[in-house]
Tab-separated table of C-alpha atoms in Angstrom:
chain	number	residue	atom	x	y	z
A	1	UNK	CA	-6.312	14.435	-2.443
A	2	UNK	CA	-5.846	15.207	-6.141
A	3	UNK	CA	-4.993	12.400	-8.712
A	4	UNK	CA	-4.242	14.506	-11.910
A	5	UNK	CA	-4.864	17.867	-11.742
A	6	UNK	CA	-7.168	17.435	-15.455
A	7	UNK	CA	-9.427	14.545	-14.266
A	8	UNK	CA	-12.040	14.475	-11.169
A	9	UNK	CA	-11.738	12.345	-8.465
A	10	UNK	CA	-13.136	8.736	-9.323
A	11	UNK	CA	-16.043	8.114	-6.611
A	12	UNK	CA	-15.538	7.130	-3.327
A	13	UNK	CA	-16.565	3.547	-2.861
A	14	UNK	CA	-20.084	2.332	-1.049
A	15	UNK	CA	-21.997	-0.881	-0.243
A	16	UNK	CA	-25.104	-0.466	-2.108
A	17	UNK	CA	-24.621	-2.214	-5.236
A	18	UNK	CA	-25.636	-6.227	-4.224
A	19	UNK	CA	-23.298	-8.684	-5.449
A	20	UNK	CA	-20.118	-5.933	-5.109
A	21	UNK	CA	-17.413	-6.484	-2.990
A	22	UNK	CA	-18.044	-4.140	-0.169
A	23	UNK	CA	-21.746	-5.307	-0.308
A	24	UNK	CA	-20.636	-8.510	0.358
A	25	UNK	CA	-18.766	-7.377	3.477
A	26	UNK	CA	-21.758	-5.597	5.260
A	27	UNK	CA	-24.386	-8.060	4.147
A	28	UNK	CA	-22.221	-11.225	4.971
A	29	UNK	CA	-18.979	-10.598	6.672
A	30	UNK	CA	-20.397	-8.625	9.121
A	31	UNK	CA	-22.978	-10.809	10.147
A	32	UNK	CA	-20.712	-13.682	10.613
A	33	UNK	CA	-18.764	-11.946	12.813
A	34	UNK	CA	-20.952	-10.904	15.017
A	35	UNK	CA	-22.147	-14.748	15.134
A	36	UNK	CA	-18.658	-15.243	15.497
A	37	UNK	CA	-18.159	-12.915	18.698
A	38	UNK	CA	-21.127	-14.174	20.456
A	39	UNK	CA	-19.957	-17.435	20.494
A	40	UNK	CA	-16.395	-16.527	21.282
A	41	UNK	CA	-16.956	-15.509	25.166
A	42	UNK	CA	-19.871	-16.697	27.338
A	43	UNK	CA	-21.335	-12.536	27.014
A	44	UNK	CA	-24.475	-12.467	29.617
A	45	UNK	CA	-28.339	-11.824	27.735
A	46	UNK	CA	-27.634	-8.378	27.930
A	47	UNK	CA	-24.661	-8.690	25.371
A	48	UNK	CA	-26.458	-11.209	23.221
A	49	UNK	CA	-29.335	-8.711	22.894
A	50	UNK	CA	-27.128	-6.102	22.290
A	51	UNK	CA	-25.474	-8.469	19.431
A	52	UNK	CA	-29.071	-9.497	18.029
A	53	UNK	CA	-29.712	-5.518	17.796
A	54	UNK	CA	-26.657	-4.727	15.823
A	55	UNK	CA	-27.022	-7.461	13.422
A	56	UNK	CA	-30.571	-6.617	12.230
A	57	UNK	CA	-29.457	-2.593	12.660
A	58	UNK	CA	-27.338	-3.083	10.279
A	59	UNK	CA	-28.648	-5.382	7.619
A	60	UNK	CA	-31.890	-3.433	7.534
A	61	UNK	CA	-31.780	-0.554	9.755
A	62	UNK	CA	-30.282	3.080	9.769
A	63	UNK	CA	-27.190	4.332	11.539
A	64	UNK	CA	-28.066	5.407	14.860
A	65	UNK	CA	-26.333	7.936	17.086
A	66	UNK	CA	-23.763	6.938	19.602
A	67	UNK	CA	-25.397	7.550	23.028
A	68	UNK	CA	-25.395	10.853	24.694
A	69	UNK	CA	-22.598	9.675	27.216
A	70	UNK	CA	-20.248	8.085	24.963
A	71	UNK	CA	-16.618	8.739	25.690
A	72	UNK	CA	-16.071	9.433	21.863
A	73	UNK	CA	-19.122	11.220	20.602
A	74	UNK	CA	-17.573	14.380	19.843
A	75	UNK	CA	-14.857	12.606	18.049
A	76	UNK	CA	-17.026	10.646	15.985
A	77	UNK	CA	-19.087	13.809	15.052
A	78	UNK	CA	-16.128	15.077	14.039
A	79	UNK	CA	-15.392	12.034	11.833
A	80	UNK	CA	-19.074	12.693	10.037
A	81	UNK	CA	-21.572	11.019	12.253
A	82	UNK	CA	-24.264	13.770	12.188
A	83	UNK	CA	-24.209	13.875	8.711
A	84	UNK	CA	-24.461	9.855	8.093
A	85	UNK	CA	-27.475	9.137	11.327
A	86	UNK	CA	-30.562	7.993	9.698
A	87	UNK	CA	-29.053	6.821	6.776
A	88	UNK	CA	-28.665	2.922	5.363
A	89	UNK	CA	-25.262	1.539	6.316
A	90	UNK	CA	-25.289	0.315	2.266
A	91	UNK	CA	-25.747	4.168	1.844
A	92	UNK	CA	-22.790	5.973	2.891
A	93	UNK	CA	-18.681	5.489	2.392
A	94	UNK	CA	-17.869	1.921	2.976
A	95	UNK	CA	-14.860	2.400	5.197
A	96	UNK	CA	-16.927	4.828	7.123
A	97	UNK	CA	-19.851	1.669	7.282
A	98	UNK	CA	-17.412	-0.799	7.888
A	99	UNK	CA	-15.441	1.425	10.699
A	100	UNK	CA	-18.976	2.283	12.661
A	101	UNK	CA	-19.675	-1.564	12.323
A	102	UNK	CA	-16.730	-2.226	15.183
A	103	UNK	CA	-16.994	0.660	17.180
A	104	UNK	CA	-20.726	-0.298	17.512
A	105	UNK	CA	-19.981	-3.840	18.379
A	106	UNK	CA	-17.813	-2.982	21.206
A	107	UNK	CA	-20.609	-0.896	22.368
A	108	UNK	CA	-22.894	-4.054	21.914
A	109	UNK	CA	-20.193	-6.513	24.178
A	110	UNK	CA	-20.026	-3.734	27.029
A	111	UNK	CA	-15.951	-2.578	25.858
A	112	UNK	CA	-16.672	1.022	27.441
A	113	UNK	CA	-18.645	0.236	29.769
A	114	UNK	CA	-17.898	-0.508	33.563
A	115	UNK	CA	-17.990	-3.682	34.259
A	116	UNK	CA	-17.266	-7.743	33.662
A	117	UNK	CA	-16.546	-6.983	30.355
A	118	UNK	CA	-15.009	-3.505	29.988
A	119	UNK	CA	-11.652	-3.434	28.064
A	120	UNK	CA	-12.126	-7.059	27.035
A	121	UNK	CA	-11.103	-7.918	23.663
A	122	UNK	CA	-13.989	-9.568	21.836
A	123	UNK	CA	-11.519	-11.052	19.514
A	124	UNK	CA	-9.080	-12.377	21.972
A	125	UNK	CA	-9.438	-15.860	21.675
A	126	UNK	CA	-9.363	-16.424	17.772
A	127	UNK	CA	-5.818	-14.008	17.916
A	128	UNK	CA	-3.979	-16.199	20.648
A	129	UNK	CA	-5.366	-19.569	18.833
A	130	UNK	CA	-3.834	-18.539	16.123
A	131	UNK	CA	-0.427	-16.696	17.612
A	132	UNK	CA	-0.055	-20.317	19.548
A	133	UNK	CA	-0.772	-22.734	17.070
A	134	UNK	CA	1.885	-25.590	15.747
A	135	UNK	CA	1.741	-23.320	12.646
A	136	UNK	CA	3.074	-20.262	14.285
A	137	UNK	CA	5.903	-22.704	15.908
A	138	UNK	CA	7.145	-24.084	12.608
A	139	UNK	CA	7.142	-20.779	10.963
A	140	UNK	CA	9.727	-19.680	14.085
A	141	UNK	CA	11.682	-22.647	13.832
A	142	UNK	CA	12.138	-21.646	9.875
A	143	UNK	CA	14.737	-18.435	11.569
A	144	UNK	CA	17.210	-20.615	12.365
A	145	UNK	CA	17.628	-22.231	8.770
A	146	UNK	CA	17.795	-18.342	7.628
A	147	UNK	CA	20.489	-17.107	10.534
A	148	UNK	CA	23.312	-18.419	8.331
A	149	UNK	CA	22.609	-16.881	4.811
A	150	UNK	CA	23.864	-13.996	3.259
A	151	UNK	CA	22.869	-10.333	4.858
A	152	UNK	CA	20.509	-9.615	1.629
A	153	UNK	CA	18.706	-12.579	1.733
A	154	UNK	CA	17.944	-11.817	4.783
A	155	UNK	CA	16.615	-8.731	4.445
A	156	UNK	CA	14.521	-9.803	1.341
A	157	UNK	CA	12.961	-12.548	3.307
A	158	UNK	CA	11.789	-10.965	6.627
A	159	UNK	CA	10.646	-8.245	4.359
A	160	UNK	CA	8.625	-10.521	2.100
A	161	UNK	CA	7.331	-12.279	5.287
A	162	UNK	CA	5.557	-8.998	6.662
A	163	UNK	CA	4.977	-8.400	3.649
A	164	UNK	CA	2.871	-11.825	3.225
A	165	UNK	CA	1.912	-11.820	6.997
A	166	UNK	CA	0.313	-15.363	7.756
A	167	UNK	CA	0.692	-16.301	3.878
A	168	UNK	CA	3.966	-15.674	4.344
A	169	UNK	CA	7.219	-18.284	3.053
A	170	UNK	CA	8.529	-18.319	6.394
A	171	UNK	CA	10.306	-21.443	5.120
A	172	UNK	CA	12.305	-18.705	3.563
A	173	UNK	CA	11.979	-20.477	-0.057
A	174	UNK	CA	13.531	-17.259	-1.037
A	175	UNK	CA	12.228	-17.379	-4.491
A	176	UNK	CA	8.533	-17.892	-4.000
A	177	UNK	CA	7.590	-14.114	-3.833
A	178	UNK	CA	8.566	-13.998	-7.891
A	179	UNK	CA	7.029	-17.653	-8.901
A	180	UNK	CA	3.420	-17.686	-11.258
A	181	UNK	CA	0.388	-17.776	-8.896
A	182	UNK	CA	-2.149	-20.697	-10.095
A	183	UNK	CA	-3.330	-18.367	-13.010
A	184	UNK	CA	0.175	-18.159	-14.261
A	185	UNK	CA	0.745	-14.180	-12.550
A	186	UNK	CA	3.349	-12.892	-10.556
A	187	UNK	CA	2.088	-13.057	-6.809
A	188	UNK	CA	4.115	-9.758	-6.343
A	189	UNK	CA	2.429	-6.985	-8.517
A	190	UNK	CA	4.563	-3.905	-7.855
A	191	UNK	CA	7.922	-4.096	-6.505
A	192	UNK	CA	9.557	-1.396	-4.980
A	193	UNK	CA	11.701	-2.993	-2.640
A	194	UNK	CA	15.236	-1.793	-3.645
A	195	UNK	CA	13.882	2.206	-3.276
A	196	UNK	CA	12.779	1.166	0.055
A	197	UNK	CA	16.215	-0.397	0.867
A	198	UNK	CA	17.591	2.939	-0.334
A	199	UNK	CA	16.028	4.713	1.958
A	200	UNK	CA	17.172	2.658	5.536
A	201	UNK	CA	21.055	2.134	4.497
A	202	UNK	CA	22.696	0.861	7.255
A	203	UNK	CA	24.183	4.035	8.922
A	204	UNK	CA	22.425	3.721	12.467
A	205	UNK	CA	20.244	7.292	12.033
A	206	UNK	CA	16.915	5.980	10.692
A	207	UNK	CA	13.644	6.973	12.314
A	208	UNK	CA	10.894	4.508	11.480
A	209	UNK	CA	7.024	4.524	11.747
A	210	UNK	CA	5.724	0.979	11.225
A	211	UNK	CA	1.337	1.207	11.024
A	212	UNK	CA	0.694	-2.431	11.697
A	213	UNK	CA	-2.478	-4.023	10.280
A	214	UNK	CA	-3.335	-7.376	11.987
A	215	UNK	CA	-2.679	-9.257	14.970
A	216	UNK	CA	-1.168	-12.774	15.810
A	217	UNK	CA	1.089	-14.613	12.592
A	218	UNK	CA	0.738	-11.596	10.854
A	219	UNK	CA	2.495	-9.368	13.878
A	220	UNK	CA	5.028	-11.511	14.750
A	221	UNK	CA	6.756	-10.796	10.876
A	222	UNK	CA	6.537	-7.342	11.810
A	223	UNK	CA	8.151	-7.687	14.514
A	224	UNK	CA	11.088	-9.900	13.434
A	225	UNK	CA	11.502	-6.977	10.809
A	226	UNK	CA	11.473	-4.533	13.288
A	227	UNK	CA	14.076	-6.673	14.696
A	228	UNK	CA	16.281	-6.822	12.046
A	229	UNK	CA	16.116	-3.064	11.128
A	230	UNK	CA	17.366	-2.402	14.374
A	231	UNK	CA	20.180	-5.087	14.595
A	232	UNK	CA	21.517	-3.860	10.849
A	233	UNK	CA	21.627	-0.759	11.741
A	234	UNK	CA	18.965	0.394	9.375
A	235	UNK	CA	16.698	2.241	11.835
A	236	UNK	CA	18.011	4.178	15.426
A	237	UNK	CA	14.666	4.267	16.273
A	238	UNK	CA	10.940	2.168	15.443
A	239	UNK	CA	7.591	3.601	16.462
A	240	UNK	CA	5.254	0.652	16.028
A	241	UNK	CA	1.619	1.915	15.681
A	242	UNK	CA	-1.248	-0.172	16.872
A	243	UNK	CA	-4.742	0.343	17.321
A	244	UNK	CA	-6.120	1.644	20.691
A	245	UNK	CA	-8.954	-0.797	20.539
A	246	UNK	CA	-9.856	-3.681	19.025
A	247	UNK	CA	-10.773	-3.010	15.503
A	248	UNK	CA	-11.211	-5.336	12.129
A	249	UNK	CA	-11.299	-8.358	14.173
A	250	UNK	CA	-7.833	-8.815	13.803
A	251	UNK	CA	-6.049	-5.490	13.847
A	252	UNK	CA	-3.093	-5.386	16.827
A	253	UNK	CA	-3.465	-3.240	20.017
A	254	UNK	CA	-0.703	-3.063	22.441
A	255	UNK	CA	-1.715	-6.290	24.021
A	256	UNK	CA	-1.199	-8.003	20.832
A	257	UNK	CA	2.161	-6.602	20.585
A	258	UNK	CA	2.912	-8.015	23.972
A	259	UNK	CA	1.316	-11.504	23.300
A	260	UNK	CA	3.818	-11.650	19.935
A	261	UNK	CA	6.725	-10.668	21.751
A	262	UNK	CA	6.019	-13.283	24.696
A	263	UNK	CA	5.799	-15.963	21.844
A	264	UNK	CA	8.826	-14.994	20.672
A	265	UNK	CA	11.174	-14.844	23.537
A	266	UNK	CA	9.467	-18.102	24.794
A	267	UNK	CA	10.275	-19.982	21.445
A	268	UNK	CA	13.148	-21.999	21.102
A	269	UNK	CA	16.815	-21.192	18.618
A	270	UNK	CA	16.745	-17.692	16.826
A	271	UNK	CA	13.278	-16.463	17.715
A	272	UNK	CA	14.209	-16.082	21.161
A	273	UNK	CA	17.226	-13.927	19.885
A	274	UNK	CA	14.768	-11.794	17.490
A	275	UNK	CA	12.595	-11.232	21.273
A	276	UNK	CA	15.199	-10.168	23.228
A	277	UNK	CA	16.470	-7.438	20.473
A	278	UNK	CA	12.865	-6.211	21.053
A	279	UNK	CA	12.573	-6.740	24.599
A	280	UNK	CA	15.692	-4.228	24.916
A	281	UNK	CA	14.260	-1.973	22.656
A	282	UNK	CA	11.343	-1.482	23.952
A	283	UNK	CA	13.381	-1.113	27.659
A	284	UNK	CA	16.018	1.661	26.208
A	285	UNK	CA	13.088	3.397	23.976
A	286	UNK	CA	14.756	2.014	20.106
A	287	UNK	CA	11.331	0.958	19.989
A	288	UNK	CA	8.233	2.879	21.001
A	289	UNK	CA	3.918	1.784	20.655
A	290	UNK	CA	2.048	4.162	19.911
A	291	UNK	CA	-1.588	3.931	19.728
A	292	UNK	CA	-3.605	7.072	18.195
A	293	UNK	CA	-6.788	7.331	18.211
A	294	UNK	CA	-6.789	8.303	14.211
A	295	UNK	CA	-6.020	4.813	13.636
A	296	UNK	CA	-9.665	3.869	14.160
A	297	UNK	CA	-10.744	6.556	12.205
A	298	UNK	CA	-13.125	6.023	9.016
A	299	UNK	CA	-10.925	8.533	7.107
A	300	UNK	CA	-8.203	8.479	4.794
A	301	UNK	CA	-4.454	9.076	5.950
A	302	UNK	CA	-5.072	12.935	3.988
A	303	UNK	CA	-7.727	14.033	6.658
A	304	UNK	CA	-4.815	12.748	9.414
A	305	UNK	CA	-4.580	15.400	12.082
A	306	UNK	CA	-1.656	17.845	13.007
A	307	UNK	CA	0.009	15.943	15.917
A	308	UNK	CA	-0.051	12.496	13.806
A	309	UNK	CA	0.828	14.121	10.606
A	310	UNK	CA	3.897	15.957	12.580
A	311	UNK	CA	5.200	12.826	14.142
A	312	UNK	CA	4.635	11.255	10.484
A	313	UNK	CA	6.746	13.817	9.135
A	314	UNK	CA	9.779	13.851	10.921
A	315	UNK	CA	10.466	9.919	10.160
A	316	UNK	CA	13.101	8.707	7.529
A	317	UNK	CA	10.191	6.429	6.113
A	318	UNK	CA	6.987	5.187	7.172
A	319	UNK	CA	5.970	1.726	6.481
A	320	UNK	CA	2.109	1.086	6.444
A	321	UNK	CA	1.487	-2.684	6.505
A	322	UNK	CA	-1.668	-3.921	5.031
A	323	UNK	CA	-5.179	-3.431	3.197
A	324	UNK	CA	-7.024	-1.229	5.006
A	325	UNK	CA	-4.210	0.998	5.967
A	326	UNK	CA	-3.464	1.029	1.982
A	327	UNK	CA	-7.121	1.905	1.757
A	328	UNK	CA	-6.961	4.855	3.839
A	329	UNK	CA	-3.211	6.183	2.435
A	330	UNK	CA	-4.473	6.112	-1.299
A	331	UNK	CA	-8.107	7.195	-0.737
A	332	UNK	CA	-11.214	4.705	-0.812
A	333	UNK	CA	-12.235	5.121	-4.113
A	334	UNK	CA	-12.308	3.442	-7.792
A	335	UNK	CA	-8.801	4.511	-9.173
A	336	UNK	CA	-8.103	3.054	-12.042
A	337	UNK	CA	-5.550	0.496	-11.142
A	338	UNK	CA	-2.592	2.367	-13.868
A	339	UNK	CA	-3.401	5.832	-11.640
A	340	UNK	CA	0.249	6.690	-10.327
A	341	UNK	CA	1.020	5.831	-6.559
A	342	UNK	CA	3.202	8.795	-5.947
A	343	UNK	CA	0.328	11.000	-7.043
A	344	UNK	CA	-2.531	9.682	-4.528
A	345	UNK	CA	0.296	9.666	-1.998
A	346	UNK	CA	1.452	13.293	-2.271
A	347	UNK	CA	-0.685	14.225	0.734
A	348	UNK	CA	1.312	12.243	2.756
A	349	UNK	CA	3.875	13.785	5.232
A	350	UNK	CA	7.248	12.430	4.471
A	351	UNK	CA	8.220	8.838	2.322
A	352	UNK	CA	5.888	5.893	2.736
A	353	UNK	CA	5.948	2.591	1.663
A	354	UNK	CA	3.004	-0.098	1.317
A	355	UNK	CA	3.332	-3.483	2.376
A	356	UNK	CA	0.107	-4.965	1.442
A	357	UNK	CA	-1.451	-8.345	-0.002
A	358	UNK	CA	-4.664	-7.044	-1.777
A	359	UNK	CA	-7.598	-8.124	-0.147
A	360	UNK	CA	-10.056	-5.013	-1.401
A	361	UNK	CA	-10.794	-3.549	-4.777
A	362	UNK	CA	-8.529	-0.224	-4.197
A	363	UNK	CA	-5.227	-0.641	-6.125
A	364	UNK	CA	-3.295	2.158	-7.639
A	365	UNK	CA	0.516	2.157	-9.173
A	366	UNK	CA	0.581	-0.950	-11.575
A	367	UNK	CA	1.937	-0.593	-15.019
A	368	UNK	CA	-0.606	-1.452	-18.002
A	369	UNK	CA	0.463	-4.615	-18.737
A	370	UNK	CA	0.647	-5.923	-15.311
A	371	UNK	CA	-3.076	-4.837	-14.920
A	372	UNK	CA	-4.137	-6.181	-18.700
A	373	UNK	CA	-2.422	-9.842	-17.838
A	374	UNK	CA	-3.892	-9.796	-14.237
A	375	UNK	CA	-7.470	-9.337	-15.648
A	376	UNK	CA	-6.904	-11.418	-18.890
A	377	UNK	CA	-6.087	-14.233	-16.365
A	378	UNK	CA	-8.169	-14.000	-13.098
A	379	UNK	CA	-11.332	-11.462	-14.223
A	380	UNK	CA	-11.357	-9.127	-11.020
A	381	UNK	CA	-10.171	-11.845	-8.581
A	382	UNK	CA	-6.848	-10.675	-8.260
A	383	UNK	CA	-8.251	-7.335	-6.232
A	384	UNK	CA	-9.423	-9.267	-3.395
A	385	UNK	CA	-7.899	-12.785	-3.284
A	386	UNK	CA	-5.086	-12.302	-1.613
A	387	UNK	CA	-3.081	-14.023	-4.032
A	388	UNK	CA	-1.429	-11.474	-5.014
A	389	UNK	CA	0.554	-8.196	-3.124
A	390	UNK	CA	2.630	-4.994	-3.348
A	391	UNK	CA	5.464	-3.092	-2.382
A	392	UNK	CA	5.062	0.422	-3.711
A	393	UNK	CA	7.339	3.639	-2.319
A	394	UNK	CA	7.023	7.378	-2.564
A	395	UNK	CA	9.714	8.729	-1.797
């Protein structure tokens, strides 16, 4: 994936350097969650041993080999398996570390294996908490209040509410995306809304991918945008792809798509209306899930194979939603944050747009002043607060 064609590539990023970001993820986030799963589900000894296991594996042990059987094995040697086993997870790529940390839990809570707990989602019951809290239920209620304003406001705000996912304004304070954070910066760091806009005019002929990142609060605002692209006209057609499995604790599968939709045709006023475009779309095929098994990959979006990058190709605009899928589209590495977006995007198949509040060191596309008052301001915070976010478009 070439930057410019006069400098090498900066260096992909790892997990051995304590006190970093990514070290702090495998040393402490990871842990947690696995705390987090076994308490989750009443999982038999055998799971709990299998969780104990993982958690000292990978704090102090080596990656291990997926076992002989495993439905995946050859796709995962594919992915670079062989060449990582019997290395420290601190040692190699982080979004490879951090993508063999959940397909090796699922092995630990018996996903693939027959049985009580086969296809279970280990994260289930934090994602409906959270898709049927009081929370969720005031945010819907917030549609109605927006029903009667002006067709670009409209727009702006269901945009800037997937954008924001869970942090969302779903109040629809239409202004709050531009107001000073705390430290006095713009929450919105790159703004390329009105090329996107450009690209979906309302002329009814639109094809348009839509990569979801997470589950629950943060779904159901891709969804409502879904449902307005297809009610304005901007987009025939949506392919919505989730993950096949449950991935990042919180990224959507098709079940989560079908748990957000059931909260929204169950809610009272607009929401219901938003649920029923869907509901229809999903019946006459305007709206299709997709779930390919790239998306669990622990590549970037360049090493994306033929069928995906095909299907990628032939959309009017493909909106990836999110950090890691913003991870994996620009490359996991240490860009400087001024490195042009179009230029680590050229690999990609056809026009793309980011939706993404940053959560992760990665950012590429901001002007110099926009990165010199960010840092004079907030140090390195503003990479992984989520304070702040970005729309960015190549078009």
């Amino acid at each position: 994936m070439p930057a410019r064609s006069d400098a090498p590539l900066p260096p992909v990023l790892l997990a051995d350097e304590p006190g970093s970001f990514p070290h702090g993820v495998l040393a402490e986030r990871h842990p947690a969650i696995i705390r987090q799963v076994r308490d989750a589900l009443p999982y038999g000894p055998e799971q709990r041993r299998a969780l104990d296991a993982l958690l000292a594996n990978c704090l102090d042990g080596v990656i291990e080999p997926l076992p002989a059987g495993a439905h995946d094995r050859d796709r995962w040697t594919a992915w670079g398996a062989d060449t990582h086993t019997g290395r420290s997870w601190f040692d190699v790529p982080w979004l490879w570390s951090e993508s063999w940390f959940y397909r090796r839990l699922l092995d630990a809570v018996g996903y693939f294996t027959p049985g009580p707990w086969q296809g279970i989602d280990p994260f289930r019951p934090s994602k409906t908490a959270e898709l049927d809290s009081p929370e969720t239920g005031e945010e819907l209620a917030a549609l109605d209040a927006l029903a009667g304003r002006p067709p670009a406001e409209q727009d702006r705000a269901l945009l800037h509410g997937s954008l924001w996912g869970n942090r969302a304004d779903l109040s629809f304070r239409l202004g709050a995306a531009g107001d000073p954070s705390d430290s006095g910066t713009p929450p919105l760091v790159a703004d390329d809304s009105d090329v996107l806009w450009s690209l979906l005019p309302p002329s009814g002929t639109a094809t348009v991918c839509l990569i979801a990142d997470n589950a629950g609060r943060e779904l159901v605002p891709d969804l409502l945008l879904i449902a307005r692209l297809l009610t304005e006209g901007r987009a025939a057609r949506v392919l919505l792809h989730v993950k096949p499995q449950p991935y990042y604790v919180s990224d959507a599968t098709h079940t989560d798509v079908l748990d957000a939709l059931r909260r929204l045709v169950t809610a009272p006023g607009a929401a219901a209306g938003h649920g029923r475009v869907l509901w229809e779309a999903l019946g006459d095929g305007r709206l299709t899930v997709r779930a390919h098994p790239f998306s669990c990959a622990p590549l970037p979006y360049a090493d994306m194979p033929a069928d995906l990058r095909g299907e990628l190709a032939s959309a009017t605009l493909t909106l990836l939603k999110g950090d890691l899928n913003y991870r994996r589209l620009v490359g996991d590495r240490r860009w400087p944050p001024t490195t042009p977006f179009a230029e680590v995007t050229a690999h990609f198949p056809g026009p793309v747009a980011a939706l993404r509040t940053l959560k992760s060191e990665v950012v590429t596309g901001l002007d110099a002043g926009t990165e010199a008052a960010l840092v004079t301001a907030e140090g390195q915070k503003w990479r992984t607060a989520g304070t702040h976010a970005l729309i960015q478009v190549r078009a």
